Structures are given as C-alpha cells and as structure tokens.
C-alpha cells in the first residue's frame, strides 16, 4: 500500500486559491463550501477544509472539528432550503472508495422520500441552476 502525496494542483486546491470559479455558499477561516458541479441531487454541496490533505486518512485531526461544524450548518441549511426529508453526508478515501478529487471534502446532499441519488460524478449541472440553488442555501444560512 503506497502512500500518495498531496497534489497542490488538484481541482479543489485551485478552487480554494480562486484560480477556478465555484458557486460558494459559505466561507470562514478554516472551511469553504460550494456547489458540486455534477450534483447527485439538487443542492448537492461540498464542504472543504482549507488546510491541505488528500482525504480523512492523512488529515490532521484538528481539521475535523471546524469541518464538521460547517457540515452540520450546511446540512441544516440545505434541508431548509429545499424542504428536504433528509440529508445524506458522504466522504470517500482513495480511488477504491470512489474518491475522484484528492483534497479532503464532505458531500452534503438533500434527500427526498422515494428519490434515489443520481450517479456520482454523472452529468454537469447548468451554471444557472447551480447559481439559483447556491442562492437558496445562502438565504437559508442567513435566516
Ligand atoms: P469525490 O469523488 O472525490 O468524493 O468527489 C469529488 C466531487 O467533486 C464530485 O462529486 C464531482 O462532481 C465534484 N467536482 C469535480 N470537479 C469539480 C469542479 O471543478 N468543481 C466543483 N464544484 N465540483 C467538482
């Protein structure tokens, strides 16, 4: 089992540095949250710590307090924003688990009774839909 180093040019590192645009819904000194461009459901949000690690396996444990504080905030907000029945929180570690972007992140996805998730990294959502959904979540976070 080879250890793989953190790649500073991964897509979320670029988003965190502002080199690639994203629909941000939340930011504090430790954590950023933005819309997933290939959502598995409306309102699918990614919560990302600013400090670099590939995933949960190599992260400094001090990362998790601030990270999961924001995961909870976002979960409550997406539930309210989309009037969801529930919220799925997911996190993948290394390719065998389904991880495709190697900067630690947590998926927060509103869920509705009887409606399955769309495939992981399936279709790209229209930017205007992501912008509208981001606006709904920002409003819920502010209320
Ligand atoms: P993972 O498979 O690593 O758990 O999740 C990576 C997530 O990032 C996927 O759900 C995928 O749709 C999303 N994603 C991939 N590229 C981009 C991008 O450029 N911007 C945003 N906002 N999300 C991305």
PDB file of C-alpha atoms and ligand atoms in Angstrom:
ATOM      1  CA  UNK A   1       0.000   0.000   0.000  1.00  0.00           C
ATOM      2  CA  UNK A   2       1.897   3.066  -1.275  1.00  0.00           C
ATOM      3  CA  UNK A   3       1.361   6.464   0.335  1.00  0.00           C
ATOM      4  CA  UNK A   4       0.467   9.111  -2.235  1.00  0.00           C
ATOM      5  CA  UNK A   5       1.432  12.730  -1.696  1.00  0.00           C
ATOM      6  CA  UNK A   6      -0.991  15.657  -1.721  1.00  0.00           C
ATOM      7  CA  UNK A   7      -1.077  17.305  -5.173  1.00  0.00           C
ATOM      8  CA  UNK A   8      -1.222  21.101  -4.807  1.00  0.00           C
ATOM      9  CA  UNK A   9      -2.743  21.351  -8.298  1.00  0.00           C
ATOM     10  CA  UNK A  10      -5.855  19.280  -7.550  1.00  0.00           C
ATOM     11  CA  UNK A  11      -9.114  20.947  -8.610  1.00  0.00           C
ATOM     12  CA  UNK A  12     -10.263  21.872  -5.078  1.00  0.00           C
ATOM     13  CA  UNK A  13      -6.874  23.439  -4.263  1.00  0.00           C
ATOM     14  CA  UNK A  14      -7.376  25.592  -7.374  1.00  0.00           C
ATOM     15  CA  UNK A  15     -10.930  26.468  -6.271  1.00  0.00           C
ATOM     16  CA  UNK A  16      -9.659  27.369  -2.773  1.00  0.00           C
ATOM     17  CA  UNK A  17      -6.998  29.624  -4.329  1.00  0.00           C
ATOM     18  CA  UNK A  18      -9.647  31.245  -6.533  1.00  0.00           C
ATOM     19  CA  UNK A  19      -7.992  30.038  -9.761  1.00  0.00           C
ATOM     20  CA  UNK A  20     -11.161  28.193 -10.810  1.00  0.00           C
ATOM     21  CA  UNK A  21     -14.672  29.614 -10.232  1.00  0.00           C
ATOM     22  CA  UNK A  22     -17.180  27.968  -7.912  1.00  0.00           C
ATOM     23  CA  UNK A  23     -20.628  28.725  -6.523  1.00  0.00           C
ATOM     24  CA  UNK A  24     -19.576  29.384  -2.918  1.00  0.00           C
ATOM     25  CA  UNK A  25     -22.220  29.275  -0.268  1.00  0.00           C
ATOM     26  CA  UNK A  26     -20.073  29.596   2.883  1.00  0.00           C
ATOM     27  CA  UNK A  27     -16.540  30.541   3.942  1.00  0.00           C
ATOM     28  CA  UNK A  28     -14.785  31.024   7.290  1.00  0.00           C
ATOM     29  CA  UNK A  29     -11.107  30.978   8.328  1.00  0.00           C
ATOM     30  CA  UNK A  30     -10.874  27.184   8.097  1.00  0.00           C
ATOM     31  CA  UNK A  31     -13.582  25.930   5.714  1.00  0.00           C
ATOM     32  CA  UNK A  32     -15.215  26.701   2.340  1.00  0.00           C
ATOM     33  CA  UNK A  33     -18.467  25.212   0.974  1.00  0.00           C
ATOM     34  CA  UNK A  34     -19.533  25.321  -2.675  1.00  0.00           C
ATOM     35  CA  UNK A  35     -21.916  23.596  -5.082  1.00  0.00           C
ATOM     36  CA  UNK A  36     -20.876  20.281  -6.659  1.00  0.00           C
ATOM     37  CA  UNK A  37     -20.845  20.784 -10.472  1.00  0.00           C
ATOM     38  CA  UNK A  38     -22.119  17.219 -11.050  1.00  0.00           C
ATOM     39  CA  UNK A  39     -24.764  17.079  -8.321  1.00  0.00           C
ATOM     40  CA  UNK A  40     -26.265  13.767  -7.262  1.00  0.00           C
ATOM     41  CA  UNK A  41     -29.386  15.750  -6.345  1.00  0.00           C
ATOM     42  CA  UNK A  42     -30.488  19.410  -6.163  1.00  0.00           C
ATOM     43  CA  UNK A  43     -28.453  21.333  -3.599  1.00  0.00           C
ATOM     44  CA  UNK A  44     -25.506  18.868  -3.502  1.00  0.00           C
ATOM     45  CA  UNK A  45     -22.835  20.834  -1.643  1.00  0.00           C
ATOM     46  CA  UNK A  46     -19.154  20.120  -0.931  1.00  0.00           C
ATOM     47  CA  UNK A  47     -17.632  21.204   2.384  1.00  0.00           C
ATOM     48  CA  UNK A  48     -13.854  21.585   2.148  1.00  0.00           C
ATOM     49  CA  UNK A  49     -11.227  22.448   4.770  1.00  0.00           C
ATOM     50  CA  UNK A  50      -8.655  24.997   3.628  1.00  0.00           C
ATOM     51  CA  UNK A  51      -5.730  23.059   5.103  1.00  0.00           C
ATOM     52  CA  UNK A  52      -4.368  20.527   2.570  1.00  0.00           C
ATOM     53  CA  UNK A  53      -4.790  16.765   2.963  1.00  0.00           C
ATOM     54  CA  UNK A  54      -5.705  14.095   0.394  1.00  0.00           C
ATOM     55  CA  UNK A  55      -8.595  12.812   2.477  1.00  0.00           C
ATOM     56  CA  UNK A  56      -9.576  11.726   6.002  1.00  0.00           C
ATOM     57  CA  UNK A  57      -6.718   9.214   6.205  1.00  0.00           C
ATOM     58  CA  UNK A  58      -3.881  11.774   6.213  1.00  0.00           C
ATOM     59  CA  UNK A  59      -5.732  14.761   7.724  1.00  0.00           C
ATOM     60  CA  UNK A  60      -4.658  16.405  10.967  1.00  0.00           C
ATOM     61  CA  UNK A  61      -7.419  15.529  13.484  1.00  0.00           C
ATOM     62  CA  UNK A  62      -7.774  19.222  14.400  1.00  0.00           C
ATOM     63  CA  UNK A  63      -9.298  19.665  10.914  1.00  0.00           C
ATOM     64  CA  UNK A  64     -12.437  17.719  11.784  1.00  0.00           C
ATOM     65  CA  UNK A  65     -13.955  19.974  14.446  1.00  0.00           C
ATOM     66  CA  UNK A  66     -14.219  23.082  12.225  1.00  0.00           C
ATOM     67  CA  UNK A  67     -15.028  20.924   9.177  1.00  0.00           C
ATOM     68  CA  UNK A  68     -17.939  19.044  10.726  1.00  0.00           C
ATOM     69  CA  UNK A  69     -19.251  22.180  12.423  1.00  0.00           C
ATOM     70  CA  UNK A  70     -19.730  23.545   8.887  1.00  0.00           C
ATOM     71  CA  UNK A  71     -21.047  20.198   7.595  1.00  0.00           C
ATOM     72  CA  UNK A  72     -23.802  20.439  10.208  1.00  0.00           C
ATOM     73  CA  UNK A  73     -24.565  24.103   9.368  1.00  0.00           C
ATOM     74  CA  UNK A  74     -24.785  23.257   5.667  1.00  0.00           C
ATOM     75  CA  UNK A  75     -26.892  20.131   6.291  1.00  0.00           C
ATOM     76  CA  UNK A  76     -29.423  22.150   8.295  1.00  0.00           C
ATOM     77  CA  UNK A  77     -29.415  24.890   5.639  1.00  0.00           C
ATOM     78  CA  UNK A  78     -29.887  22.571   2.629  1.00  0.00           C
ATOM     79  CA  UNK A  79     -32.681  20.756   4.430  1.00  0.00           C
ATOM     80  CA  UNK A  80     -34.457  24.061   4.962  1.00  0.00           C
ATOM     81  CA  UNK A  81     -33.589  25.491   1.511  1.00  0.00           C
ATOM     82  CA  UNK A  82     -35.026  22.502  -0.371  1.00  0.00           C
ATOM     83  CA  UNK A  83     -37.639  21.427   2.162  1.00  0.00           C
ATOM     84  CA  UNK A  84     -35.871  18.046   2.143  1.00  0.00           C
ATOM     85  CA  UNK A  85     -36.997  14.937   4.040  1.00  0.00           C
ATOM     86  CA  UNK A  86     -33.418  14.096   4.984  1.00  0.00           C
ATOM     87  CA  UNK A  87     -29.755  14.800   4.238  1.00  0.00           C
ATOM     88  CA  UNK A  88     -27.022  12.389   3.127  1.00  0.00           C
ATOM     89  CA  UNK A  89     -23.453  13.146   4.284  1.00  0.00           C
ATOM     90  CA  UNK A  90     -20.724  11.199   2.419  1.00  0.00           C
ATOM     91  CA  UNK A  91     -16.947  11.208   2.334  1.00  0.00           C
ATOM     92  CA  UNK A  92     -14.622   8.997   0.225  1.00  0.00           C
ATOM     93  CA  UNK A  93     -10.983   7.981   0.755  1.00  0.00           C
ATOM     94  CA  UNK A  94      -8.782   6.879  -2.169  1.00  0.00           C
ATOM     95  CA  UNK A  95      -9.908   5.522  -5.564  1.00  0.00           C
ATOM     96  CA  UNK A  96     -11.151   2.161  -4.247  1.00  0.00           C
ATOM     97  CA  UNK A  97     -13.767   4.043  -2.219  1.00  0.00           C
ATOM     98  CA  UNK A  98     -14.913   6.269  -5.078  1.00  0.00           C
ATOM     99  CA  UNK A  99     -12.785   9.356  -4.350  1.00  0.00           C
ATOM    100  CA  UNK A 100     -12.022  11.331  -7.517  1.00  0.00           C
ATOM    101  CA  UNK A 101     -10.656  14.648  -6.179  1.00  0.00           C
ATOM    102  CA  UNK A 102      -7.751  14.346  -3.744  1.00  0.00           C
ATOM    103  CA  UNK A 103      -8.354  17.180  -1.294  1.00  0.00           C
ATOM    104  CA  UNK A 104     -10.428  16.229   1.766  1.00  0.00           C
ATOM    105  CA  UNK A 105     -14.126  17.103   1.314  1.00  0.00           C
ATOM    106  CA  UNK A 106     -17.539  16.093   2.584  1.00  0.00           C
ATOM    107  CA  UNK A 107     -20.629  15.740   0.380  1.00  0.00           C
ATOM    108  CA  UNK A 108     -23.894  17.141   1.796  1.00  0.00           C
ATOM    109  CA  UNK A 109     -26.941  16.168  -0.271  1.00  0.00           C
ATOM    110  CA  UNK A 110     -30.631  16.949   0.433  1.00  0.00           C
ATOM    111  CA  UNK A 111     -32.786  13.801   0.149  1.00  0.00           C
ATOM    112  CA  UNK A 112     -36.436  13.243  -0.663  1.00  0.00           C
ATOM    113  CA  UNK A 113     -38.553  10.230   0.241  1.00  0.00           C
ATOM    114  CA  UNK A 114     -38.547   7.685  -2.615  1.00  0.00           C
ATOM    115  CA  UNK A 115     -35.993   9.581  -4.792  1.00  0.00           C
ATOM    116  CA  UNK A 116     -32.629   7.885  -5.408  1.00  0.00           C
ATOM    117  CA  UNK A 117     -29.350   9.738  -5.751  1.00  0.00           C
ATOM    118  CA  UNK A 118     -28.105  10.352  -9.297  1.00  0.00           C
ATOM    119  CA  UNK A 119     -24.750   8.707 -10.193  1.00  0.00           C
ATOM    120  CA  UNK A 120     -21.571  10.003  -8.546  1.00  0.00           C
ATOM    121  CA  UNK A 121     -19.724  12.356 -10.988  1.00  0.00           C
ATOM    122  CA  UNK A 122     -22.535  11.921 -13.532  1.00  0.00           C
ATOM    123  CA  UNK A 123     -23.842  14.879 -15.554  1.00  0.00           C
ATOM    124  CA  UNK A 124     -22.703  18.522 -15.288  1.00  0.00           C
ATOM    125  CA  UNK A 125     -25.445  20.849 -13.994  1.00  0.00           C
ATOM    126  CA  UNK A 126     -26.224  24.140 -15.773  1.00  0.00           C
ATOM    127  CA  UNK A 127     -24.419  27.093 -14.148  1.00  0.00           C
ATOM    128  CA  UNK A 128     -27.706  28.995 -13.768  1.00  0.00           C
ATOM    129  CA  UNK A 129     -29.238  26.101 -11.808  1.00  0.00           C
ATOM    130  CA  UNK A 130     -26.160  25.900  -9.541  1.00  0.00           C
ATOM    131  CA  UNK A 131     -26.324  29.681  -9.025  1.00  0.00           C
ATOM    132  CA  UNK A 132     -30.018  29.530  -8.104  1.00  0.00           C
ATOM    133  CA  UNK A 133     -29.501  26.618  -5.701  1.00  0.00           C
ATOM    134  CA  UNK A 134     -26.497  28.373  -4.136  1.00  0.00           C
ATOM    135  CA  UNK A 135     -28.679  31.436  -3.569  1.00  0.00           C
ATOM    136  CA  UNK A 136     -31.309  29.327  -1.809  1.00  0.00           C
ATOM    137  CA  UNK A 137     -28.713  27.797   0.509  1.00  0.00           C
ATOM    138  CA  UNK A 138     -27.092  31.176   1.267  1.00  0.00           C
ATOM    139  CA  UNK A 139     -30.526  32.534   2.170  1.00  0.00           C
ATOM    140  CA  UNK A 140     -31.180  29.553   4.466  1.00  0.00           C
ATOM    141  CA  UNK A 141     -27.775  30.001   6.128  1.00  0.00           C
ATOM    142  CA  UNK A 142     -28.580  33.656   6.755  1.00  0.00           C
ATOM    143  CA  UNK A 143     -32.051  33.032   8.201  1.00  0.00           C
TER     144      UNK A 143
HETATM  145  P1  LIG B   1     -15.147  12.603  -4.702  1.00  0.00           P
HETATM  146  O1  LIG B   1     -15.389  11.652  -5.825  1.00  0.00           O
HETATM  147  O2  LIG B   1     -13.680  12.947  -4.684  1.00  0.00           O
HETATM  148  O3  LIG B   1     -15.686  12.219  -3.378  1.00  0.00           O
HETATM  149  O4  LIG B   1     -15.957  13.914  -5.071  1.00  0.00           O
HETATM  150  C1  LIG B   1     -15.497  14.894  -5.924  1.00  0.00           C
HETATM  151  C2  LIG B   1     -16.709  15.706  -6.296  1.00  0.00           C
HETATM  152  O5  LIG B   1     -16.253  16.883  -6.923  1.00  0.00           O
HETATM  153  C3  LIG B   1     -17.643  15.012  -7.293  1.00  0.00           C
HETATM  154  O6  LIG B   1     -18.935  14.892  -6.724  1.00  0.00           O
HETATM  155  C4  LIG B   1     -17.615  15.897  -8.520  1.00  0.00           C
HETATM  156  O7  LIG B   1     -18.881  16.014  -9.122  1.00  0.00           O
HETATM  157  C5  LIG B   1     -17.123  17.209  -7.972  1.00  0.00           C
HETATM  158  N1  LIG B   1     -16.338  18.013  -8.874  1.00  0.00           N
HETATM  159  C6  LIG B   1     -15.420  17.571  -9.787  1.00  0.00           C
HETATM  160  N2  LIG B   1     -14.850  18.620 -10.428  1.00  0.00           N
HETATM  161  C7  LIG B   1     -15.413  19.733  -9.896  1.00  0.00           C
HETATM  162  C8  LIG B   1     -15.231  21.138 -10.150  1.00  0.00           C
HETATM  163  O8  LIG B   1     -14.438  21.566 -10.993  1.00  0.00           O
HETATM  164  N3  LIG B   1     -15.983  21.992  -9.396  1.00  0.00           N
HETATM  165  C9  LIG B   1     -16.875  21.558  -8.462  1.00  0.00           C
HETATM  166  N4  LIG B   1     -17.566  22.499  -7.804  1.00  0.00           N
HETATM  167  N5  LIG B   1     -17.090  20.255  -8.217  1.00  0.00           N
HETATM  168  C10 LIG B   1     -16.350  19.348  -8.919  1.00  0.00           C
END
